[in-house]
Amino acid sequence: MYIGIDLGGTNIAAGLVDDDGVVLLKDSVETKATRPASDIIKDMAELVNKIIDESEFSRSNIKAVGIGIPGVADEASGEVIYCVNLNWEKVPLKKPLEELLKLPVIIGNDATVAGVAEYGAGKMKGCKNGVFLTLGTGVGGGMIIDGKAYGGSHGVGSEIGHMVVGDNFYDCNCGRNGCLETFASATALIKYAQKELDLGRKSNLEEHSGRLNAKLIFDGAKSGDELSVETVDRLVHYLSIGISNLINILDPDCFVIGGGVSKAGDFLINKVRKEIEGMKSFASIESGRIEIATLENDAGII
């Protein structure tokens, strides 16, 4: 039995997970990200204690606590090296939580650990090499190589969202221009559609100007709205460039796409598959399958 924590900029979600990757009990609290790190860590400990207290298991049944953080983690030391959403830099996480919980604590990048979940209990199961892409506010990535999660020599080996794929009309939060997440995230969809509306483009999206979201844009594309179609196809094009680059570098068995944007389902994935076919460097060689993630919001916890 384990506890998994998905630490986000908005919410801290935690769950009790069995050895088969099934979430038995879960709960969440607001992160309130502007607070000191010590306050957030105390809330994480309280949330874990609450879940244990509400379960039918004792603390002795819990083998470890795993945490996915939205940034760069030093897995050996248990320190959060950098986390822009929380404004954390070189924040010890493992040691203070272990002192509060009296349980072993392991930390990792949130997209990497979600990829591990999809590898162990989701659509990546059975793949020797796989890539998990989470398309949400930004773009995260988790790589499984030879059955093991890959984070690189300095913890940034799976930062797929910061692969540069083109020139864009706005810069990434990392300070560079052209990062994949500025083309292939929910934020990217909204920023592009809003920019076009501000320039006077006619669209069914006009009535939602200033409060757009990814679902509205995908629904518009499904109904044939010209700007919505253009916005979705732009995301698909640049996402496919990123995936094509990864095919040439890693040649994985599969790509699994999660995050809020993945809720577009077959409408999105069929477009991506078609685009990828036209980009392959070696047209006659089969490339990794592309699937929608199955674990959804529980992936980070699992």
mmCIF file of C-alpha atoms in Angstrom:
data_model
loop_
_atom_site.group_PDB
_atom_site.id
_atom_site.type_symbol
_atom_site.label_atom_id
_atom_site.label_comp_id
_atom_site.label_asym_id
_atom_site.label_seq_id
_atom_site.Cartn_x
_atom_site.Cartn_y
_atom_site.Cartn_z
ATOM 1 C CA MET A 1 0.000 0.000 0.000
ATOM 2 C CA TYR A 2 1.276 3.467 -0.895
ATOM 3 C CA ILE A 3 0.315 7.131 -0.775
ATOM 4 C CA GLY A 4 0.692 9.147 -3.973
ATOM 5 C CA ILE A 5 0.698 12.960 -3.995
ATOM 6 C CA ASP A 6 0.179 15.109 -7.074
ATOM 7 C CA LEU A 7 1.442 18.556 -6.102
ATOM 8 C CA GLY A 8 0.005 21.235 -8.389
ATOM 9 C CA GLY A 9 -0.052 25.005 -8.444
ATOM 10 C CA THR A 10 -3.804 25.006 -7.716
ATOM 11 C CA ASN A 11 -4.457 21.813 -5.740
ATOM 12 C CA ILE A 12 -2.623 19.148 -3.775
ATOM 13 C CA ALA A 13 -4.221 15.795 -4.600
ATOM 14 C CA ALA A 14 -3.354 12.622 -2.719
ATOM 15 C CA GLY A 15 -4.549 9.043 -2.747
ATOM 16 C CA LEU A 16 -4.123 5.622 -1.188
ATOM 17 C CA VAL A 17 -2.923 3.251 -3.922
ATOM 18 C CA ASP A 18 -2.626 -0.525 -3.799
ATOM 19 C CA ASP A 19 0.063 -2.698 -5.399
ATOM 20 C CA ASP A 20 -1.995 -3.016 -8.601
ATOM 21 C CA GLY A 21 -2.164 0.743 -9.115
ATOM 22 C CA VAL A 22 -5.781 1.089 -7.974
ATOM 23 C CA VAL A 23 -6.693 4.273 -6.090
ATOM 24 C CA LEU A 24 -8.680 3.195 -3.036
ATOM 25 C CA LEU A 25 -9.220 6.587 -1.422
ATOM 26 C CA LYS A 26 -8.323 10.137 -2.395
ATOM 27 C CA ASP A 27 -8.712 13.725 -1.275
ATOM 28 C CA SER A 28 -7.358 17.167 -2.114
ATOM 29 C CA VAL A 29 -6.770 20.628 -0.677
ATOM 30 C CA GLU A 30 -5.979 23.986 -2.233
ATOM 31 C CA THR A 31 -2.272 24.624 -2.663
ATOM 32 C CA LYS A 32 -2.431 28.391 -2.046
ATOM 33 C CA ALA A 33 0.850 28.594 -3.891
ATOM 34 C CA THR A 34 1.943 32.039 -2.698
ATOM 35 C CA ARG A 35 2.518 30.733 0.842
ATOM 36 C CA PRO A 36 5.910 29.665 2.230
ATOM 37 C CA ALA A 37 7.021 26.175 1.232
ATOM 38 C CA SER A 38 6.939 25.053 4.865
ATOM 39 C CA ASP A 39 3.185 25.749 5.062
ATOM 40 C CA ILE A 40 2.497 23.765 1.888
ATOM 41 C CA ILE A 41 4.596 20.858 3.162
ATOM 42 C CA LYS A 42 2.617 20.825 6.430
ATOM 43 C CA ASP A 43 -0.633 20.696 4.419
ATOM 44 C CA MET A 44 0.728 17.754 2.423
ATOM 45 C CA ALA A 45 1.500 15.903 5.648
ATOM 46 C CA GLU A 46 -1.954 16.676 7.075
ATOM 47 C CA LEU A 47 -3.602 15.432 3.875
ATOM 48 C CA VAL A 48 -1.660 12.158 4.027
ATOM 49 C CA ASN A 49 -2.569 11.706 7.684
ATOM 50 C CA LYS A 50 -6.233 12.373 6.916
ATOM 51 C CA ILE A 51 -6.285 9.734 4.170
ATOM 52 C CA ILE A 52 -4.629 7.158 6.425
ATOM 53 C CA ASP A 53 -7.061 7.954 9.256
ATOM 54 C CA GLU A 54 -10.075 7.597 6.937
ATOM 55 C CA SER A 55 -8.855 4.308 5.482
ATOM 56 C CA GLU A 56 -9.120 0.844 6.967
ATOM 57 C CA PHE A 57 -5.339 0.557 7.057
ATOM 58 C CA SER A 58 -2.788 1.518 9.696
ATOM 59 C CA ARG A 59 0.347 3.569 9.093
ATOM 60 C CA SER A 60 2.399 0.353 9.231
ATOM 61 C CA ASN A 61 0.650 -0.804 6.022
ATOM 62 C CA ILE A 62 2.028 2.188 4.073
ATOM 63 C CA LYS A 63 5.319 1.325 2.375
ATOM 64 C CA ALA A 64 6.174 4.803 1.072
ATOM 65 C CA VAL A 65 4.874 8.181 -0.057
ATOM 66 C CA GLY A 66 5.549 9.248 -3.653
ATOM 67 C CA ILE A 67 5.268 12.862 -4.822
ATOM 68 C CA GLY A 68 5.063 14.311 -8.323
ATOM 69 C CA ILE A 69 6.161 17.958 -8.417
ATOM 70 C CA PRO A 70 5.578 20.388 -11.330
ATOM 71 C CA GLY A 71 9.253 21.121 -11.813
ATOM 72 C CA VAL A 72 12.762 19.705 -11.579
ATOM 73 C CA ALA A 73 13.463 17.301 -8.729
ATOM 74 C CA ASP A 74 16.722 15.893 -7.412
ATOM 75 C CA GLU A 75 15.509 12.382 -6.704
ATOM 76 C CA ALA A 76 18.657 11.426 -4.782
ATOM 77 C CA SER A 77 18.552 14.298 -2.288
ATOM 78 C CA GLY A 78 14.775 14.791 -2.328
ATOM 79 C CA GLU A 79 15.163 18.472 -3.085
ATOM 80 C CA VAL A 80 12.982 20.502 -5.442
ATOM 81 C CA ILE A 81 15.567 22.231 -7.609
ATOM 82 C CA TYR A 82 13.160 24.486 -9.460
ATOM 83 C CA CYS A 83 9.386 24.806 -9.569
ATOM 84 C CA VAL A 84 8.067 27.942 -11.272
ATOM 85 C CA ASN A 85 4.384 27.402 -10.378
ATOM 86 C CA LEU A 86 5.212 27.434 -6.669
ATOM 87 C CA ASN A 87 8.159 29.831 -6.892
ATOM 88 C CA TRP A 88 10.333 27.173 -5.261
ATOM 89 C CA GLU A 89 14.060 26.959 -5.792
ATOM 90 C CA LYS A 90 16.281 24.487 -3.928
ATOM 91 C CA VAL A 91 13.523 23.574 -1.457
ATOM 92 C CA PRO A 92 14.081 20.410 0.637
ATOM 93 C CA LEU A 93 10.943 18.263 0.397
ATOM 94 C CA LYS A 94 11.874 14.667 1.192
ATOM 95 C CA LYS A 95 13.509 15.239 4.589
ATOM 96 C CA PRO A 96 10.879 17.519 6.211
ATOM 97 C CA LEU A 97 8.019 15.299 5.022
ATOM 98 C CA GLU A 98 9.738 12.154 6.286
ATOM 99 C CA GLU A 99 10.139 13.854 9.672
ATOM 100 C CA LEU A 100 6.440 14.780 9.743
ATOM 101 C CA LEU A 101 5.086 11.462 8.448
ATOM 102 C CA LYS A 102 7.631 8.925 9.740
ATOM 103 C CA LEU A 103 7.404 7.271 6.306
ATOM 104 C CA PRO A 104 9.850 6.979 3.375
ATOM 105 C CA VAL A 105 9.304 9.742 0.787
ATOM 106 C CA ILE A 106 10.303 9.697 -2.885
ATOM 107 C CA ILE A 107 9.945 12.668 -5.254
ATOM 108 C CA GLY A 108 10.004 13.105 -9.025
ATOM 109 C CA ASN A 109 8.771 15.315 -11.846
ATOM 110 C CA ASP A 110 4.958 15.149 -12.143
ATOM 111 C CA ALA A 111 4.870 14.261 -15.836
ATOM 112 C CA THR A 112 7.591 11.644 -15.381
ATOM 113 C CA VAL A 113 5.743 9.934 -12.548
ATOM 114 C CA ALA A 114 2.452 10.101 -14.489
ATOM 115 C CA GLY A 115 4.323 8.373 -17.311
ATOM 116 C CA VAL A 116 5.415 5.684 -14.854
ATOM 117 C CA ALA A 117 1.749 5.218 -13.919
ATOM 118 C CA GLU A 118 0.690 4.822 -17.557
ATOM 119 C CA TYR A 119 3.583 2.375 -18.008
ATOM 120 C CA GLY A 120 2.599 0.295 -14.993
ATOM 121 C CA ALA A 121 -1.188 0.453 -15.150
ATOM 122 C CA GLY A 122 -2.296 2.299 -18.291
ATOM 123 C CA LYS A 123 -1.917 2.485 -22.078
ATOM 124 C CA MET A 124 1.875 2.257 -21.991
ATOM 125 C CA LYS A 125 1.773 -1.127 -20.264
ATOM 126 C CA GLY A 126 3.771 -3.691 -22.197
ATOM 127 C CA CYS A 127 5.976 -1.097 -23.919
ATOM 128 C CA LYS A 128 9.716 -1.395 -23.435
ATOM 129 C CA ASN A 129 10.207 2.212 -24.525
ATOM 130 C CA GLY A 130 7.464 4.815 -24.310
ATOM 131 C CA VAL A 131 6.810 8.547 -24.106
ATOM 132 C CA PHE A 132 4.044 10.147 -22.064
ATOM 133 C CA LEU A 133 2.961 13.657 -23.054
ATOM 134 C CA THR A 134 0.647 15.680 -20.845
ATOM 135 C CA LEU A 135 -1.069 18.578 -22.592
ATOM 136 C CA GLY A 136 -2.565 20.939 -20.046
ATOM 137 C CA THR A 137 -1.674 24.466 -18.972
ATOM 138 C CA GLY A 138 1.771 23.583 -20.302
ATOM 139 C CA VAL A 139 3.292 20.468 -21.880
ATOM 140 C CA GLY A 140 5.030 17.895 -19.706
ATOM 141 C CA GLY A 141 6.755 14.690 -20.619
ATOM 142 C CA GLY A 142 7.752 11.370 -19.138
ATOM 143 C CA MET A 143 10.080 8.930 -20.869
ATOM 144 C CA ILE A 144 10.386 5.212 -20.189
ATOM 145 C CA ILE A 145 13.551 3.733 -21.703
ATOM 146 C CA ASP A 146 14.301 0.017 -21.369
ATOM 147 C CA GLY A 147 11.571 -0.192 -18.740
ATOM 148 C CA LYS A 148 12.947 2.598 -16.554
ATOM 149 C CA ALA A 149 11.926 6.239 -16.113
ATOM 150 C CA TYR A 150 14.467 8.559 -17.686
ATOM 151 C CA GLY A 151 15.230 11.956 -16.183
ATOM 152 C CA GLY A 152 18.723 12.564 -17.518
ATOM 153 C CA SER A 153 21.928 13.375 -15.676
ATOM 154 C CA HIS A 154 20.617 16.615 -14.160
ATOM 155 C CA GLY A 155 16.882 15.972 -13.792
ATOM 156 C CA VAL A 156 15.724 17.729 -16.955
ATOM 157 C CA GLY A 157 15.867 14.814 -19.392
ATOM 158 C CA SER A 158 12.120 14.658 -20.006
ATOM 159 C CA GLU A 159 11.327 18.364 -20.348
ATOM 160 C CA ILE A 160 9.655 17.758 -23.705
ATOM 161 C CA GLY A 161 7.527 20.907 -23.406
ATOM 162 C CA HIS A 162 10.643 23.031 -23.794
ATOM 163 C CA MET A 163 11.723 21.469 -27.079
ATOM 164 C CA VAL A 164 11.843 24.333 -29.597
ATOM 165 C CA VAL A 165 9.650 23.549 -32.622
ATOM 166 C CA GLY A 166 9.176 26.947 -34.329
ATOM 167 C CA ASP A 167 8.844 30.720 -33.948
ATOM 168 C CA ASN A 168 5.851 31.902 -31.941
ATOM 169 C CA PHE A 169 4.078 35.198 -31.282
ATOM 170 C CA TYR A 170 4.687 34.949 -27.513
ATOM 171 C CA ASP A 171 7.502 33.680 -25.318
ATOM 172 C CA CYS A 172 7.426 30.680 -23.025
ATOM 173 C CA ASN A 173 7.507 31.105 -19.244
ATOM 174 C CA CYS A 174 11.036 29.708 -19.373
ATOM 175 C CA GLY A 175 12.105 32.866 -21.241
ATOM 176 C CA ARG A 176 12.692 31.318 -24.658
ATOM 177 C CA ASN A 177 10.605 31.511 -27.801
ATOM 178 C CA GLY A 178 9.231 28.528 -29.708
ATOM 179 C CA CYS A 179 8.840 25.914 -26.951
ATOM 180 C CA LEU A 180 6.420 23.097 -27.744
ATOM 181 C CA GLU A 181 4.170 24.082 -24.845
ATOM 182 C CA THR A 182 3.537 27.487 -26.438
ATOM 183 C CA PHE A 183 2.054 25.634 -29.432
ATOM 184 C CA ALA A 184 0.510 22.439 -28.058
ATOM 185 C CA SER A 185 -1.061 23.279 -24.679
ATOM 186 C CA ALA A 186 -4.499 24.496 -23.626
ATOM 187 C CA THR A 187 -2.852 27.875 -22.982
ATOM 188 C CA ALA A 188 -1.516 27.900 -26.537
ATOM 189 C CA LEU A 189 -4.967 27.177 -27.976
ATOM 190 C CA ILE A 190 -6.546 29.992 -25.989
ATOM 191 C CA LYS A 191 -3.810 32.544 -26.703
ATOM 192 C CA TYR A 192 -3.906 31.931 -30.457
ATOM 193 C CA ALA A 193 -7.687 32.019 -30.778
ATOM 194 C CA GLN A 194 -7.933 35.137 -28.595
ATOM 195 C CA LYS A 195 -5.215 36.875 -30.627
ATOM 196 C CA GLU A 196 -7.159 36.235 -33.826
ATOM 197 C CA LEU A 197 -10.422 37.441 -32.262
ATOM 198 C CA ASP A 198 -8.671 40.617 -31.106
ATOM 199 C CA LEU A 199 -7.539 41.149 -34.704
ATOM 200 C CA GLY A 200 -11.180 41.060 -35.816
ATOM 201 C CA ARG A 201 -11.573 37.456 -37.009
ATOM 202 C CA LYS A 202 -15.194 36.381 -37.325
ATOM 203 C CA SER A 203 -15.954 33.218 -35.393
ATOM 204 C CA ASN A 204 -18.549 31.517 -33.254
ATOM 205 C CA LEU A 205 -15.979 31.938 -30.486
ATOM 206 C CA GLU A 206 -16.641 35.696 -30.376
ATOM 207 C CA GLU A 207 -19.375 35.334 -27.745
ATOM 208 C CA HIS A 208 -16.781 33.692 -25.449
ATOM 209 C CA SER A 209 -14.009 36.236 -26.088
ATOM 210 C CA GLY A 210 -11.977 36.837 -22.939
ATOM 211 C CA ARG A 211 -13.110 33.566 -21.341
ATOM 212 C CA LEU A 212 -12.111 30.928 -23.859
ATOM 213 C CA ASN A 213 -11.099 27.418 -22.884
ATOM 214 C CA ALA A 214 -9.807 24.381 -24.762
ATOM 215 C CA LYS A 215 -13.161 22.591 -24.749
ATOM 216 C CA LEU A 216 -14.934 25.534 -26.417
ATOM 217 C CA ILE A 217 -12.295 25.614 -29.140
ATOM 218 C CA PHE A 218 -12.438 21.853 -29.771
ATOM 219 C CA ASP A 219 -16.243 21.950 -29.812
ATOM 220 C CA GLY A 220 -16.029 24.781 -32.336
ATOM 221 C CA ALA A 221 -13.634 22.774 -34.492
ATOM 222 C CA LYS A 222 -15.955 19.767 -34.422
ATOM 223 C CA SER A 223 -18.807 21.975 -35.650
ATOM 224 C CA GLY A 224 -16.673 23.417 -38.461
ATOM 225 C CA ASP A 225 -16.009 26.925 -37.119
ATOM 226 C CA GLU A 226 -13.125 28.176 -39.275
ATOM 227 C CA LEU A 227 -11.044 29.813 -36.519
ATOM 228 C CA SER A 228 -11.543 26.852 -34.178
ATOM 229 C CA VAL A 229 -10.449 24.412 -36.888
ATOM 230 C CA GLU A 230 -7.399 26.556 -37.660
ATOM 231 C CA THR A 231 -6.479 26.776 -33.971
ATOM 232 C CA VAL A 232 -6.760 23.019 -33.390
ATOM 233 C CA ASP A 233 -4.909 22.176 -36.615
ATOM 234 C CA ARG A 234 -2.106 24.533 -35.569
ATOM 235 C CA LEU A 235 -1.753 22.659 -32.268
ATOM 236 C CA VAL A 236 -1.807 19.315 -34.079
ATOM 237 C CA HIS A 237 0.882 20.459 -36.534
ATOM 238 C CA TYR A 238 3.378 21.556 -33.895
ATOM 239 C CA LEU A 239 2.606 18.660 -31.562
ATOM 240 C CA SER A 240 3.317 16.353 -34.490
ATOM 241 C CA ILE A 241 6.650 18.085 -35.114
ATOM 242 C CA GLY A 242 7.561 17.398 -31.481
ATOM 243 C CA ILE A 243 6.478 13.761 -31.696
ATOM 244 C CA SER A 244 8.287 13.334 -35.017
ATOM 245 C CA ASN A 245 11.495 14.634 -33.422
ATOM 246 C CA LEU A 246 11.087 12.144 -30.580
ATOM 247 C CA ILE A 247 10.510 9.307 -33.068
ATOM 248 C CA ASN A 248 13.824 10.152 -34.737
ATOM 249 C CA ILE A 249 15.681 10.387 -31.412
ATOM 250 C CA LEU A 250 14.108 7.593 -29.340
ATOM 251 C CA ASP A 251 12.031 5.407 -31.695
ATOM 252 C CA PRO A 252 9.700 4.339 -28.839
ATOM 253 C CA ASP A 253 7.041 1.620 -28.958
ATOM 254 C CA CYS A 254 4.300 4.082 -28.073
ATOM 255 C CA PHE A 255 3.290 7.650 -27.294
ATOM 256 C CA VAL A 256 0.554 8.231 -24.745
ATOM 257 C CA ILE A 257 -1.140 11.629 -24.571
ATOM 258 C CA GLY A 258 -2.794 12.830 -21.371
ATOM 259 C CA GLY A 259 -3.756 16.104 -19.718
ATOM 260 C CA GLY A 260 -6.838 18.258 -20.208
ATOM 261 C CA VAL A 261 -6.377 18.636 -23.979
ATOM 262 C CA SER A 262 -6.475 14.847 -24.364
ATOM 263 C CA LYS A 263 -10.175 14.928 -23.435
ATOM 264 C CA ALA A 264 -10.749 15.760 -27.122
ATOM 265 C CA GLY A 265 -10.157 12.012 -27.591
ATOM 266 C CA ASP A 266 -10.328 10.457 -31.052
ATOM 267 C CA PHE A 267 -10.951 13.850 -32.685
ATOM 268 C CA LEU A 268 -7.466 14.931 -31.568
ATOM 269 C CA ILE A 269 -5.610 11.644 -31.815
ATOM 270 C CA ASN A 270 -6.777 10.827 -35.360
ATOM 271 C CA LYS A 271 -5.563 14.221 -36.560
ATOM 272 C CA VAL A 272 -2.189 13.672 -34.891
ATOM 273 C CA ARG A 273 -1.789 10.183 -36.368
ATOM 274 C CA LYS A 274 -2.530 11.503 -39.857
ATOM 275 C CA GLU A 275 -0.119 14.429 -39.480
ATOM 276 C CA ILE A 276 2.656 12.173 -38.203
ATOM 277 C CA GLU A 277 2.347 9.887 -41.224
ATOM 278 C CA GLY A 278 3.180 12.832 -43.457
ATOM 279 C CA MET A 279 6.243 13.779 -41.384
ATOM 280 C CA LYS A 280 7.987 10.426 -41.024
ATOM 281 C CA SER A 281 11.625 10.422 -42.103
ATOM 282 C CA PHE A 282 11.465 6.716 -42.936
ATOM 283 C CA ALA A 283 8.036 6.228 -44.462
ATOM 284 C CA SER A 284 8.314 2.467 -44.874
ATOM 285 C CA ILE A 285 9.312 1.840 -41.250
ATOM 286 C CA GLU A 286 6.597 1.473 -38.639
ATOM 287 C CA SER A 287 6.671 4.032 -35.831
ATOM 288 C CA GLY A 288 5.341 3.883 -32.281
ATOM 289 C CA ARG A 289 1.577 3.846 -31.822
ATOM 290 C CA ILE A 290 -0.117 7.001 -30.507
ATOM 291 C CA GLU A 291 -2.827 6.608 -27.863
ATOM 292 C CA ILE A 292 -4.911 8.633 -25.412
ATOM 293 C CA ALA A 293 -4.027 8.066 -21.741
ATOM 294 C CA THR A 294 -6.512 6.101 -19.653
ATOM 295 C CA LEU A 295 -5.647 7.059 -16.068
ATOM 296 C CA GLU A 296 -6.619 10.734 -16.506
ATOM 297 C CA ASN A 297 -6.392 12.834 -13.315
ATOM 298 C CA ASP A 298 -5.345 9.847 -11.189
ATOM 299 C CA ALA A 299 -2.110 9.285 -13.126
ATOM 300 C CA GLY A 300 -0.043 11.620 -10.942
ATOM 301 C CA ILE A 301 -1.302 9.943 -7.764
ATOM 302 C CA ILE A 302 -0.747 6.410 -9.094
#
